[in-house]
CSV table of N, CA, C and O in Angstrom, one decimal:
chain,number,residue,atom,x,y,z
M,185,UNK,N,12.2,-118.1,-192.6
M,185,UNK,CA,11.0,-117.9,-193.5
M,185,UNK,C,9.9,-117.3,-192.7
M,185,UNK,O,9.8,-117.6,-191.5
M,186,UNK,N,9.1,-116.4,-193.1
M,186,UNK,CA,8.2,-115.8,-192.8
M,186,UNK,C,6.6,-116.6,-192.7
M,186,UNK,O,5.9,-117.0,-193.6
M,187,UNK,N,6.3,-116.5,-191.1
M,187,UNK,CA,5.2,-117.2,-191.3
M,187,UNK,C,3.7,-117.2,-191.9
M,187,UNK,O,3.0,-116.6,-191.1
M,188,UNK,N,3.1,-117.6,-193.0
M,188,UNK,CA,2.1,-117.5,-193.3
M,188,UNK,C,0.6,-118.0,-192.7
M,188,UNK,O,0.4,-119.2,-192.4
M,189,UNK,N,-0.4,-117.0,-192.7
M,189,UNK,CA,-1.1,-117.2,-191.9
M,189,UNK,C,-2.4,-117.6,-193.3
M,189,UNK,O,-2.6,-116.8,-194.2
M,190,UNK,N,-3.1,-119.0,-193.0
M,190,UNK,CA,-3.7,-119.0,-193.8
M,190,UNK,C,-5.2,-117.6,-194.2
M,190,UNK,O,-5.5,-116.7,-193.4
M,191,UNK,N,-5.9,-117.9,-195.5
M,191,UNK,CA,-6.5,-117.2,-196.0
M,191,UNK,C,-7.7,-117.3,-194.9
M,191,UNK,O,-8.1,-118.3,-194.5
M,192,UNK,N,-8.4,-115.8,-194.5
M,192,UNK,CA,-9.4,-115.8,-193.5
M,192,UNK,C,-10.6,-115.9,-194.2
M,192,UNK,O,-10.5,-115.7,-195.4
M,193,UNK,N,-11.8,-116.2,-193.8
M,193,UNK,CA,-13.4,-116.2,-194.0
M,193,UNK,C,-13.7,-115.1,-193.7
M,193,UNK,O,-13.4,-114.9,-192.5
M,194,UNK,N,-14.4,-113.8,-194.6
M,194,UNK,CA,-14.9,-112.6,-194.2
M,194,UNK,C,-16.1,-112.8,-193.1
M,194,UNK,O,-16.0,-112.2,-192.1
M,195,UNK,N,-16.7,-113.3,-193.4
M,195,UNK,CA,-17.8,-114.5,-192.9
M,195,UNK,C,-18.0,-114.5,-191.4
M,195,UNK,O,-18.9,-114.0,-190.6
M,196,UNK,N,-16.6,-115.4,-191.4
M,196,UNK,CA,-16.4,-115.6,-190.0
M,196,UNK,C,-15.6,-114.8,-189.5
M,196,UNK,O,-16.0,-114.5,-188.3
M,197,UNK,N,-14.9,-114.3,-189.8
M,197,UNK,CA,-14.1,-112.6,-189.2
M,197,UNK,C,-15.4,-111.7,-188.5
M,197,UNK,O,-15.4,-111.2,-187.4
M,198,UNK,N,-16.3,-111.7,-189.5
M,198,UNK,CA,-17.2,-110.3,-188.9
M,198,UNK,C,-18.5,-111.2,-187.9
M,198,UNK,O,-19.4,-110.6,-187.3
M,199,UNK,N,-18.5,-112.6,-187.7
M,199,UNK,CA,-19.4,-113.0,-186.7
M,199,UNK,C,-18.1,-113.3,-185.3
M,199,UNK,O,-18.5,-114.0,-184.3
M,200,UNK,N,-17.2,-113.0,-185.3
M,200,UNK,CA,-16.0,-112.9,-184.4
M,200,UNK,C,-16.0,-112.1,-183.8
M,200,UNK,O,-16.1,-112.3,-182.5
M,201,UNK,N,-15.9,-110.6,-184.6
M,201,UNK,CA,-15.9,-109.6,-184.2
M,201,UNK,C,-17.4,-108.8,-183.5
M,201,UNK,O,-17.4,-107.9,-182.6
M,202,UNK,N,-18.3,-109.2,-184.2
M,202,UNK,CA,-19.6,-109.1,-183.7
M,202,UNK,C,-19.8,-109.8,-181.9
M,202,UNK,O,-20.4,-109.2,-181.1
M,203,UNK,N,-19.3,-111.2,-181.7
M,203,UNK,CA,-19.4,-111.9,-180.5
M,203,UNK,C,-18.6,-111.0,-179.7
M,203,UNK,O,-19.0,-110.7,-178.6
M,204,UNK,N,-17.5,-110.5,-180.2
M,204,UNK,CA,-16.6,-109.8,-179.2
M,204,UNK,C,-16.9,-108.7,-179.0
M,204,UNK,O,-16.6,-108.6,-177.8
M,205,UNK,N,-17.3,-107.8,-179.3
M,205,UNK,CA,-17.8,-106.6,-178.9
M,205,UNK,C,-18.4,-106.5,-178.4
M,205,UNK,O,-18.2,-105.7,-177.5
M,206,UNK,N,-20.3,-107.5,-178.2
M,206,UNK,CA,-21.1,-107.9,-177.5
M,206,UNK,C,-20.6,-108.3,-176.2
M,206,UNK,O,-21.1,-107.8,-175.2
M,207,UNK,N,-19.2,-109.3,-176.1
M,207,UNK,CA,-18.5,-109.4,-175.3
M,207,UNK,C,-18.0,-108.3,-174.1
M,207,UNK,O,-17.9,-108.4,-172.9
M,208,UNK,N,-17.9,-107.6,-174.9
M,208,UNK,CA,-17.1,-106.0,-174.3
M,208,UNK,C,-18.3,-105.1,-173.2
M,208,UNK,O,-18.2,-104.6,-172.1
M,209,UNK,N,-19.3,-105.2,-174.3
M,209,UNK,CA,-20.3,-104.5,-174.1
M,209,UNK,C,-20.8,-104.8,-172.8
M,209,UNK,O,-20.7,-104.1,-171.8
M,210,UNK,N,-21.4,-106.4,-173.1
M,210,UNK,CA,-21.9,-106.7,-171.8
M,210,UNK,C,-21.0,-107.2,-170.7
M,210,UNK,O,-21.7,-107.6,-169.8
M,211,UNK,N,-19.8,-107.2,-170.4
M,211,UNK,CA,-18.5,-107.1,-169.4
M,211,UNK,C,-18.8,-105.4,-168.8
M,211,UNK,O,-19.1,-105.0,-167.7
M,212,UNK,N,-18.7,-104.6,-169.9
M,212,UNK,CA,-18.8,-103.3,-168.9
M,212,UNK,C,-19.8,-102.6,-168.5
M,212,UNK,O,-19.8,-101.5,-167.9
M,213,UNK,N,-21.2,-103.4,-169.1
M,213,UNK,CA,-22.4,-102.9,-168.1
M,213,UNK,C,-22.6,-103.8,-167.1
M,213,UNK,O,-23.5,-103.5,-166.4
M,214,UNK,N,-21.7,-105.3,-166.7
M,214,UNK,CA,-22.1,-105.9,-165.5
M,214,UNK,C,-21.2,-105.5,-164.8
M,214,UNK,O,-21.3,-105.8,-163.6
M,215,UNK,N,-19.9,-104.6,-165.0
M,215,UNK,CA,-19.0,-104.0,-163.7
M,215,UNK,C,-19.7,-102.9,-163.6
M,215,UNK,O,-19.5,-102.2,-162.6
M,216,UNK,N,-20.8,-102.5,-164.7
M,216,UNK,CA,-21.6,-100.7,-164.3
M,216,UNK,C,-20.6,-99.6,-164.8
M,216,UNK,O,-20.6,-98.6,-164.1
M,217,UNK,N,-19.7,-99.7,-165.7
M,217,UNK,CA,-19.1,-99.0,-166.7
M,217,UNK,C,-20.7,-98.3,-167.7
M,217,UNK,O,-21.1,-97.2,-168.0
M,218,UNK,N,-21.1,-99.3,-168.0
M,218,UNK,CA,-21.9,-98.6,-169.2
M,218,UNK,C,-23.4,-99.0,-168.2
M,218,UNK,O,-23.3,-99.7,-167.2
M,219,UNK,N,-25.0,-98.2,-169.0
M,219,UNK,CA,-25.9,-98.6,-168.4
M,219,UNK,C,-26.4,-99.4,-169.4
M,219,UNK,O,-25.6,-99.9,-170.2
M,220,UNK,N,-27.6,-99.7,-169.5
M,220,UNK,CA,-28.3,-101.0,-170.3
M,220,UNK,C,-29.2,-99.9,-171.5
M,220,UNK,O,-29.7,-100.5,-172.5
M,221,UNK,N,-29.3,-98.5,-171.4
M,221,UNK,CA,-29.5,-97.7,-172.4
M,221,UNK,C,-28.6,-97.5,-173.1
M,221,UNK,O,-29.0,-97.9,-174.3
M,222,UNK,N,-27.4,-97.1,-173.0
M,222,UNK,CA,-26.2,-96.6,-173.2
M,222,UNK,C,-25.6,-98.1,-174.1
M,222,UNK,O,-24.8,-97.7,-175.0
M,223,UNK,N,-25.6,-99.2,-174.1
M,223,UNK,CA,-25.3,-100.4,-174.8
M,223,UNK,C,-26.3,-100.5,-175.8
M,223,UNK,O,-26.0,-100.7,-177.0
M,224,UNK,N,-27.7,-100.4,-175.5
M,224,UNK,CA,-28.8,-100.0,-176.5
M,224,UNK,C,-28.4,-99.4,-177.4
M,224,UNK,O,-28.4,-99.9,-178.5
M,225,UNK,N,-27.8,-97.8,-177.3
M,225,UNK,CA,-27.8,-96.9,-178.2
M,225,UNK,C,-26.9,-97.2,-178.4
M,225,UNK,O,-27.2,-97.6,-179.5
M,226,UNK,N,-25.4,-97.6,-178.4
M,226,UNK,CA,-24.6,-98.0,-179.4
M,226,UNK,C,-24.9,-99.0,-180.1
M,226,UNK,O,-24.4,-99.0,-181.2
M,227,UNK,N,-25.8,-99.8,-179.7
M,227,UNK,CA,-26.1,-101.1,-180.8
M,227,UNK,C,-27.2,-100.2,-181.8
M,227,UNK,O,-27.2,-100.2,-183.0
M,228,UNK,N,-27.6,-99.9,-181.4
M,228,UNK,CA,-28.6,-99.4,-182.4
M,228,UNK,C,-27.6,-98.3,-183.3
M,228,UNK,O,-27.9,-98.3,-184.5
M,229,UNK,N,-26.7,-97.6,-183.1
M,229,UNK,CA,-25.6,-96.8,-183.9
M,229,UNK,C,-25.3,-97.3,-184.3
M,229,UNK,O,-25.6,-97.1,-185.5
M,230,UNK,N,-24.4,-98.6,-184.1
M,230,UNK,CA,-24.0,-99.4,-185.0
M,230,UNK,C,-24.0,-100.2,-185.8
M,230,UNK,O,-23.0,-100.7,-186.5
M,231,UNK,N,-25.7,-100.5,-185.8
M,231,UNK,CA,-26.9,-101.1,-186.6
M,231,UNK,C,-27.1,-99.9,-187.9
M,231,UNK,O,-27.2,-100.0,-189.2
M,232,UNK,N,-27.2,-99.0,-187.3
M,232,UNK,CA,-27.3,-97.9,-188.5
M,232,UNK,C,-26.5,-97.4,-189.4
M,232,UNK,O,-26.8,-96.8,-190.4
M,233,UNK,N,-25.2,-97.7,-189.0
M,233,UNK,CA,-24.2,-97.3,-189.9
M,233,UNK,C,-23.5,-98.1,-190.6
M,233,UNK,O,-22.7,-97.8,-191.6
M,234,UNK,N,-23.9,-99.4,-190.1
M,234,UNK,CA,-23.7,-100.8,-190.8
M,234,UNK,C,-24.3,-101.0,-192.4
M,234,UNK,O,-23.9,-101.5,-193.5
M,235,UNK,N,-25.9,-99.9,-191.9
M,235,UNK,CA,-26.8,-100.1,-193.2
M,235,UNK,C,-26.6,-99.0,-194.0
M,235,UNK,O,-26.8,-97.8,-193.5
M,236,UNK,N,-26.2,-99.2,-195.2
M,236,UNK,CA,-25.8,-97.9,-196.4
M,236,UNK,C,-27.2,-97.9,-196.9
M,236,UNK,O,-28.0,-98.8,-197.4
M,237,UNK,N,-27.3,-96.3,-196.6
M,237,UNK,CA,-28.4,-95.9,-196.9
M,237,UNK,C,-28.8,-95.4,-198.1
M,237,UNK,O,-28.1,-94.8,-198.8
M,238,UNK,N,-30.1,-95.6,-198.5
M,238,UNK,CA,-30.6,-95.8,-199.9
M,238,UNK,C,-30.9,-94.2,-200.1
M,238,UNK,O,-31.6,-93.5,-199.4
M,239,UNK,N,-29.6,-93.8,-201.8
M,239,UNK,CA,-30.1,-92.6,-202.2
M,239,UNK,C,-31.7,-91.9,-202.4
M,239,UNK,O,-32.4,-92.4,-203.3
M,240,UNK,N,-32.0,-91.0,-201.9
M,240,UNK,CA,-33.0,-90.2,-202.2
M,240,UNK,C,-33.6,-90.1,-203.1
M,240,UNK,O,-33.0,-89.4,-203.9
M,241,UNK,N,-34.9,-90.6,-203.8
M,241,UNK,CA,-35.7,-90.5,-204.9
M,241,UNK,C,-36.2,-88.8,-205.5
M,241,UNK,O,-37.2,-88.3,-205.0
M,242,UNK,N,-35.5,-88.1,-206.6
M,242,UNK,CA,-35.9,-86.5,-207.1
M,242,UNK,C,-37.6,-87.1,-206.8
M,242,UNK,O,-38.1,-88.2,-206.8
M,243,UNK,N,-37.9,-85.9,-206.4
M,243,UNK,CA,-39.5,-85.4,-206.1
M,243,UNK,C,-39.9,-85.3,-208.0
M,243,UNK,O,-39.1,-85.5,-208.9
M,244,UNK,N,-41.2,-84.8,-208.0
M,244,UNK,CA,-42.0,-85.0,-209.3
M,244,UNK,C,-41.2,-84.1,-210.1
M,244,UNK,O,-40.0,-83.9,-209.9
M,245,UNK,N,-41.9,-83.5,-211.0
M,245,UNK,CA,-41.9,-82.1,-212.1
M,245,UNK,C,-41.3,-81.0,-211.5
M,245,UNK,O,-41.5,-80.5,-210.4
M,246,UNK,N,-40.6,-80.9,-212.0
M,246,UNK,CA,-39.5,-78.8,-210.9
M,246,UNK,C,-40.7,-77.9,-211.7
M,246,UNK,O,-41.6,-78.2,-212.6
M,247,UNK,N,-40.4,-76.8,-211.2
M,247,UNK,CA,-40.9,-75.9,-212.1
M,247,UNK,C,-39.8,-74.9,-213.0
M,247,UNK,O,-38.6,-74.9,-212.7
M,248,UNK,N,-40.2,-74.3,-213.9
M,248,UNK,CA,-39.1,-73.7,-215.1
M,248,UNK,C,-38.0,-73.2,-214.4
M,248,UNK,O,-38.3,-72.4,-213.5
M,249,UNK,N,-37.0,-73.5,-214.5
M,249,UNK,CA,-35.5,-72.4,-214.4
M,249,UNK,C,-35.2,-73.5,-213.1
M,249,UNK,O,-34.6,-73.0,-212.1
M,250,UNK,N,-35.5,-74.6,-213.0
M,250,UNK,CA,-35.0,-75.3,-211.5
M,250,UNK,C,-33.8,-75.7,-212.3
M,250,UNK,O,-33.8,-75.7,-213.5
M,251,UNK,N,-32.6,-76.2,-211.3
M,251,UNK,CA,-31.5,-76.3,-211.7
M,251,UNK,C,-31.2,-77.3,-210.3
M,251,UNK,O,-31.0,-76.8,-209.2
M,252,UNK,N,-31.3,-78.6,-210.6
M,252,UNK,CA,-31.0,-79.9,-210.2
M,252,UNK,C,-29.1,-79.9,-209.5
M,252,UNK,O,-28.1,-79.6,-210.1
M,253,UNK,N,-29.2,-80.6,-208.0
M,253,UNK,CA,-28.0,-80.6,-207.7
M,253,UNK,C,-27.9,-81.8,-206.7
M,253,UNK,O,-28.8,-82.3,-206.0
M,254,UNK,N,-26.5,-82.2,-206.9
M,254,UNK,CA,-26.3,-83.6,-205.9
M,254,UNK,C,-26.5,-82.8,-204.5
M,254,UNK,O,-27.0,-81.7,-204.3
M,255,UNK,N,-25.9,-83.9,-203.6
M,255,UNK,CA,-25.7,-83.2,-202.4
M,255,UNK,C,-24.5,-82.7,-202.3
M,255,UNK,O,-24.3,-81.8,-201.4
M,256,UNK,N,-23.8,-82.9,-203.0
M,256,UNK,CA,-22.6,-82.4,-202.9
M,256,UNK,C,-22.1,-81.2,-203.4
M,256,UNK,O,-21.1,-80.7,-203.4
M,257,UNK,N,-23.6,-80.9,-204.2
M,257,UNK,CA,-23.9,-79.1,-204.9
M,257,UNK,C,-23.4,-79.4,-206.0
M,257,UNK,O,-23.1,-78.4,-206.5
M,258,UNK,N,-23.0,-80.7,-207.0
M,258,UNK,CA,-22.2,-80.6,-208.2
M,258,UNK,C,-23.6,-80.9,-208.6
M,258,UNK,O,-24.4,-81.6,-208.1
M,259,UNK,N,-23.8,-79.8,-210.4
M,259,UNK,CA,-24.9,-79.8,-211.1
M,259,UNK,C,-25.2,-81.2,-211.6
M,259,UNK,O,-24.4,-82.1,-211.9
M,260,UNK,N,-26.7,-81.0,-211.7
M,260,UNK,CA,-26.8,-82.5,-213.0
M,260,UNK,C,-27.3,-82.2,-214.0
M,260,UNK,O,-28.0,-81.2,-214.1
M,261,UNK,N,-27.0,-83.1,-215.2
M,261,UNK,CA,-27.6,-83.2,-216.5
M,261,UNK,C,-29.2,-82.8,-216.6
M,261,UNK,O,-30.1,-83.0,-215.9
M,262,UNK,N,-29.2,-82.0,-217.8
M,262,UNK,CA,-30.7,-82.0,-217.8
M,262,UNK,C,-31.2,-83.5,-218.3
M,262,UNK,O,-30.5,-84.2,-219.1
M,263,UNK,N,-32.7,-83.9,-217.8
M,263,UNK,CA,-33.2,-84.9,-218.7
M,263,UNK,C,-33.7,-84.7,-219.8
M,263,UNK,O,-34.8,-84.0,-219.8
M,264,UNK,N,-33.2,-85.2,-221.0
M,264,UNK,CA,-33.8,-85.0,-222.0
M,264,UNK,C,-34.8,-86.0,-223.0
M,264,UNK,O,-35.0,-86.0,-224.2
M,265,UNK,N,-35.1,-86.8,-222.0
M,265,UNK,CA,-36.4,-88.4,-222.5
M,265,UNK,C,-37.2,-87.5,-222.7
M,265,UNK,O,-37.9,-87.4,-223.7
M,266,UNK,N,-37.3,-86.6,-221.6
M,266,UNK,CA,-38.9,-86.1,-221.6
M,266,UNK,C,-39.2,-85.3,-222.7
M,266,UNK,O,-38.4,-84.4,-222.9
M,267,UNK,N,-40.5,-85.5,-223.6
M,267,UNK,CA,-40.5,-84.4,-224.7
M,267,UNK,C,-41.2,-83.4,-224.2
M,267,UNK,O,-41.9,-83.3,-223.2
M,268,UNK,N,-41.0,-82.2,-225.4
M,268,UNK,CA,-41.3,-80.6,-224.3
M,268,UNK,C,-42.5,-80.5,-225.3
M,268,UNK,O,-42.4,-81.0,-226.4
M,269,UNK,N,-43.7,-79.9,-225.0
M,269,UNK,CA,-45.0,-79.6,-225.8
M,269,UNK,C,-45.0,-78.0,-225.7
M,269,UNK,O,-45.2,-77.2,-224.7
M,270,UNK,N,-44.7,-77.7,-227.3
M,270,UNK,CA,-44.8,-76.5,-227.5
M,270,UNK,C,-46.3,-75.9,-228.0
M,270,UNK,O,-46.9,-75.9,-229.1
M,271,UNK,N,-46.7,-75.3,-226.7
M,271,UNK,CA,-47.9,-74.9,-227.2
M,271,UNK,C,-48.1,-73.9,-228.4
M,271,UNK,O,-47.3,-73.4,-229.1
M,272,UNK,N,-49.6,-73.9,-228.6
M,272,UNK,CA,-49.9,-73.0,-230.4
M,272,UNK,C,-49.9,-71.8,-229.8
M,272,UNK,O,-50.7,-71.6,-228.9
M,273,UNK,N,-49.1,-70.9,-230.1
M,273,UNK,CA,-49.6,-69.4,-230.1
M,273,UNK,C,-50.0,-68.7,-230.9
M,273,UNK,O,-49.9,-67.5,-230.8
M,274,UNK,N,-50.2,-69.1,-231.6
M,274,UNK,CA,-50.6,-68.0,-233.1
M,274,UNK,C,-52.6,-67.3,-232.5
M,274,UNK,O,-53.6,-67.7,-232.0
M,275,UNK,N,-52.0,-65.7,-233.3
M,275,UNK,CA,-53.2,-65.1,-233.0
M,275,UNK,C,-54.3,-65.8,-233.9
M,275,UNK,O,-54.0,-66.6,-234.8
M,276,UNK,N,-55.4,-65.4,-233.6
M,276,UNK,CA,-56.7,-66.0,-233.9
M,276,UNK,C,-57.5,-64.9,-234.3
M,276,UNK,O,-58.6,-65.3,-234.8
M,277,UNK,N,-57.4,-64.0,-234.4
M,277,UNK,CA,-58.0,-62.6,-234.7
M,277,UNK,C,-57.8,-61.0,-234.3
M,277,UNK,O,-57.3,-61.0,-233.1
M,278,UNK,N,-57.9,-60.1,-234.7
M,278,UNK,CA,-57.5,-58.9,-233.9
M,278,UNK,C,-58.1,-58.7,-233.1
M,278,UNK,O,-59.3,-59.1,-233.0
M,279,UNK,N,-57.1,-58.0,-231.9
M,279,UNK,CA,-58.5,-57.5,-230.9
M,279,UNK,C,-59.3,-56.5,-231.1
M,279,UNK,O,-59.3,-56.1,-232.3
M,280,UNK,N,-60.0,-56.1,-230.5
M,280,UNK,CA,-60.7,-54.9,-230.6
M,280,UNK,C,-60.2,-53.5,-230.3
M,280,UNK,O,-59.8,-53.2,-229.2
M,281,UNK,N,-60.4,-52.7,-231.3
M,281,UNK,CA,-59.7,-51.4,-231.2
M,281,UNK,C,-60.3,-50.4,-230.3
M,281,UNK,O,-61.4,-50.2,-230.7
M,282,UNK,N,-60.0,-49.6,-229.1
M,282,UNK,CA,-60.6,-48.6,-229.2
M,282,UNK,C,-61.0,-47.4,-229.4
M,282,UNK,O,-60.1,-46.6,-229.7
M,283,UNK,N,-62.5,-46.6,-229.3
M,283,UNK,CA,-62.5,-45.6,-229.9
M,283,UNK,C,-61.8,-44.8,-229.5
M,283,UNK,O,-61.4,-44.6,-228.3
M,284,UNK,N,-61.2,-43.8,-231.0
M,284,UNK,CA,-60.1,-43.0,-230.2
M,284,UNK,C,-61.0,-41.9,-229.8
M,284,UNK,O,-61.0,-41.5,-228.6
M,285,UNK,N,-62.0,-41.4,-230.7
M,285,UNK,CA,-62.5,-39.9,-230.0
M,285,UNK,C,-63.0,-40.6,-228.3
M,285,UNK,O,-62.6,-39.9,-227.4
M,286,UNK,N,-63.6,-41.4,-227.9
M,286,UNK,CA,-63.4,-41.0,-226.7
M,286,UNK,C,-62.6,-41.5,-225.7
M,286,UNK,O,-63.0,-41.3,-224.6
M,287,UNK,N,-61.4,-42.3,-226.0
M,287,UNK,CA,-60.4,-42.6,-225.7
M,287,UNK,C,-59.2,-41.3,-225.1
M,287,UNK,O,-58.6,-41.1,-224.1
M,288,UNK,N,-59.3,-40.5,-226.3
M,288,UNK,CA,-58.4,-39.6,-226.7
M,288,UNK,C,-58.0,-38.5,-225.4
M,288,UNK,O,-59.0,-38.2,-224.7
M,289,UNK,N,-56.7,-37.7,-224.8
M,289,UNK,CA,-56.8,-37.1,-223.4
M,289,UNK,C,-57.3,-37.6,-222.8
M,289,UNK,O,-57.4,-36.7,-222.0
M,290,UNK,N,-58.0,-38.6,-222.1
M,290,UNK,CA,-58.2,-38.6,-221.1
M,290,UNK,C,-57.1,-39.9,-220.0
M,290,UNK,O,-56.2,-40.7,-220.4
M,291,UNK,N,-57.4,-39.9,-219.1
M,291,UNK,CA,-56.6,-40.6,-218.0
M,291,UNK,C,-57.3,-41.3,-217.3
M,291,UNK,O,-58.2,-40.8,-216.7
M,292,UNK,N,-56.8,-42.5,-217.2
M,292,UNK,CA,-57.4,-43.5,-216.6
M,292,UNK,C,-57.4,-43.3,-214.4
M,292,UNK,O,-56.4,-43.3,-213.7
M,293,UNK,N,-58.9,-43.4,-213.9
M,293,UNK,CA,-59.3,-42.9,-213.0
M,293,UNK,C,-59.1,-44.2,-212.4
M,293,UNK,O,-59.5,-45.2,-212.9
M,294,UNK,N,-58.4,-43.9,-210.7
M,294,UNK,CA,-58.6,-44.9,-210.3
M,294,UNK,C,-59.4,-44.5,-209.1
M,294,UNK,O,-59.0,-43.7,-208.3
M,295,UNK,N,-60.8,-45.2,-208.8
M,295,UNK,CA,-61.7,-44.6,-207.7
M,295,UNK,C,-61.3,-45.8,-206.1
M,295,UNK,O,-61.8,-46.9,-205.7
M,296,UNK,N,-60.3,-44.7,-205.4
M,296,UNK,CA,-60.4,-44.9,-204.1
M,296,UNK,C,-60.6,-44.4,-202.8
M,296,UNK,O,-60.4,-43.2,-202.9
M,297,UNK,N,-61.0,-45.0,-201.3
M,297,UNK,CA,-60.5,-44.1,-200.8
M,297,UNK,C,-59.7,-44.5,-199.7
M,297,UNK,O,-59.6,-45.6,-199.3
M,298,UNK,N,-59.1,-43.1,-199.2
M,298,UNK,CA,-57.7,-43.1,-198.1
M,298,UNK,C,-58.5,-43.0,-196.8
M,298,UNK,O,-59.4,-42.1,-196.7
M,299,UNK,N,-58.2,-43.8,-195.8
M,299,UNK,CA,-58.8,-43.3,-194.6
M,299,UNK,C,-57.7,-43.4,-193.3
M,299,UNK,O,-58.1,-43.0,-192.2
């Protein structure tokens, strides 16, 4: 029969493995394998990779024709909560015409100079 090993504590598995590494660590900076930075920066690496990092909050308002993408470049949905305010454009009066007689041939001057 095959021996069964009872059911483990995640719990206690990862404060096990946490003691032992610490274990490791500081074994090979007291033979001077590693320095006392160098044990730093791996704890601190592996303090950071431990922590899943929190997705990125979209910035405010895009401006027209922005076209929203993960990181992984796949597009997203537009939002459509937001309602769109269609401004009035309707004219309000004619503009003003102008005269053609002295409108008429001539060409518009532009006064500069080249130096």
């Amino acid at each position: 029969m095959a021996r069964q090993d009872p059911p483990k504590n995640a719990q206690q598995e990862a404060e096990f493995l946490r003691k032992m590494v610490l274990g490791i660590l500081g074994t090979l900076e007291t033979k001077g394998l590693l320095s006392q930075a160098e044990v730093d920066s791996i704890i601190r690496a592996a303090r950071q990779g431990a922590v899943t990092p929190t997705p990125p909050k979209r910035p405010g308002p895009a401006l027209p024709g922005t076209h929203w993408v993960t990181a992984e470049g796949q597009p997203l949905g537009m939002d459509r909560t937001t309602p769109i305010a269609i401004p009035n454009v309707q004219r309000q009066g004619e503009p003003p015409k102008a005269d053609p007689e002295t409108t008429e041939g001539k060409l518009p001057v532009i006064d500069m100079t080249m130096e």
